Amino acid sequence: MKYFSLVAIILALAACQGAEVSEPLAAQSRSVSSIIVDTLESCKLHMVEGWPQYGIPPLAPLEIPHKRFNFGTGELHATGALDGLVVRGLNEFDIRVMSANLLLSNIKFEFHFASLNLTTQYEAEVDAGYQMARNGGAFLALEDLNISGQIKYSTGVVGSSNNVRIKEIQLNLVAGNVVSNIENLSKYRILNRKLNDVVEEFISLTINENTDFFADWVDSTVTPICNDLIGDRSIKDILDLIGGGSK
Ligand SMILES: *[C@@H]1O[C@H](CO)[C@@H](O)[C@H](O)[C@H]1NC(C)=O
Ligand SMILES: *[C@@H]1O[C@H](CO)[C@@H](O)[C@H](O)[C@H]1NC(C)=O
Ligand SMILES: *[C@@H]1O[C@H](CO)[C@@H](O)[C@H](O)[C@H]1NC(C)=O
């Protein structure tokens, strides 16, 4: 979540930063859009190191040594652990649309990820009416992932230090293709492939069909986190932080 929050903050702050340039509004909007693109490009590079002072680990790749999970839907329950989880591709996206509108205080964007994927070892106790224990390696990927949306923000009194607030975040995800290769779901190869097909279908439906649910969840969860993170920090503090805290 901190990942989305950070991106949202960057967009809003870059917009405010840009607003100080005295140009006609349409030109200002264009220069803000290009400031945002530049900030995001340097942010991609910085994701290799993360932002340790704010508890944000390296994100490219993101490595999680151990994570327990507890998953239940309908008749199916699974508990277990993931070990050696690696997420790749968080910094490998193209910015297809970045358009700030200072008059309407919104920023529209579209990002494209060729492959956002994870590899891990897993151990699971599965209860699907009968009990089974499974373990092995797993690979999951969202390919041709299109993340688009818009952020609405407000700016208070110009010159005050804490004048930025995120009002609304709208986010749409569309995954062109989902890949699941989980080993050892079944000892029979054909059945293992079938079970992976079910997983692919499930993830694909969850992402592509539940967009309203996801959008509401992001807006209600991420918006307050963003505003918390912004807190009383000045725009300069936060831009310095995003730029690596070097200044
Ligand atoms: C995983 O994602 C990374 C970054 O997008 C990509 O370079 C790599 O080829 C992907 N791995 C697989 C097996 O698709
Ligand atoms: C598959 O699961 C069984 C039972 O837990 C385990 O003995 C075996 O090592 C696993 N195979 C692989 C390839 O991980
Ligand atoms: C990405 O998704 C948005 C919203 O669903 C859509 O408007 C846009 O055309 C998509 N872009 C591509 C390249 O498919």
CSV table of N, CA, C and O and ligand atoms in Angstrom, one decimal, residues 88-89 92 114-117 139 141 143, ligand 1:
chain,number,residue,atom,x,y,z
A,88,ARG,N,9.1,-9.0,-9.1
A,88,ARG,CA,9.9,-8.3,-10.1
A,88,ARG,C,9.0,-7.4,-11.0
A,88,ARG,O,7.9,-7.8,-11.2
A,89,GLY,N,9.6,-6.3,-11.4
A,89,GLY,CA,8.9,-5.5,-12.4
A,89,GLY,C,8.2,-4.2,-11.9
A,89,GLY,O,7.6,-3.5,-12.7
A,92,GLU,N,9.4,-1.5,-13.7
A,92,GLU,CA,9.5,-1.6,-15.2
A,92,GLU,C,8.1,-1.3,-15.8
A,92,GLU,O,7.4,-2.2,-16.2
A,114,ALA,N,4.9,-4.6,-18.6
A,114,ALA,CA,4.9,-5.8,-19.5
A,114,ALA,C,4.8,-7.1,-18.7
A,114,ALA,O,4.0,-8.0,-19.1
A,115,SER,N,5.5,-7.1,-17.6
A,115,SER,CA,5.3,-8.3,-16.7
A,115,SER,C,5.6,-7.9,-15.2
A,115,SER,O,6.7,-7.4,-14.9
A,116,LEU,N,4.6,-8.1,-14.4
A,116,LEU,CA,4.8,-7.9,-13.0
A,116,LEU,C,4.7,-9.3,-12.4
A,116,LEU,O,3.6,-9.9,-12.5
A,117,ASN,N,5.8,-9.8,-11.8
A,117,ASN,CA,5.7,-11.2,-11.5
A,117,ASN,C,6.3,-11.6,-10.1
A,117,ASN,O,7.1,-10.8,-9.6
A,139,PHE,N,5.4,-19.6,-9.5
A,139,PHE,CA,5.6,-18.4,-10.3
A,139,PHE,C,4.3,-17.9,-10.7
A,139,PHE,O,3.4,-18.6,-11.2
A,141,ALA,N,2.4,-14.4,-12.7
A,141,ALA,CA,2.7,-13.1,-13.4
A,141,ALA,C,1.4,-12.5,-13.9
A,141,ALA,O,0.5,-13.1,-14.3
A,143,GLU,N,0.7,-10.1,-16.9
A,143,GLU,CA,1.4,-9.6,-18.1
A,143,GLU,C,0.5,-8.6,-18.8
A,143,GLU,O,-0.8,-8.7,-18.7
B,1,LIG,C1,9.4,-11.0,-14.5
B,1,LIG,O1,9.3,-9.6,-14.7
B,1,LIG,C2,10.6,-8.9,-15.1
B,1,LIG,C3,10.3,-7.4,-15.0
B,1,LIG,O2,9.3,-7.1,-15.8
B,1,LIG,C4,10.9,-9.4,-16.4
B,1,LIG,O3,12.2,-8.9,-16.8
B,1,LIG,C5,11.0,-11.0,-16.4
B,1,LIG,O4,11.3,-11.4,-17.8
B,1,LIG,C6,9.7,-11.6,-15.9
B,1,LIG,N1,10.0,-13.0,-15.7
B,1,LIG,C7,9.3,-13.9,-16.4
B,1,LIG,C8,9.7,-15.3,-16.2
B,1,LIG,O5,8.4,-13.6,-17.2
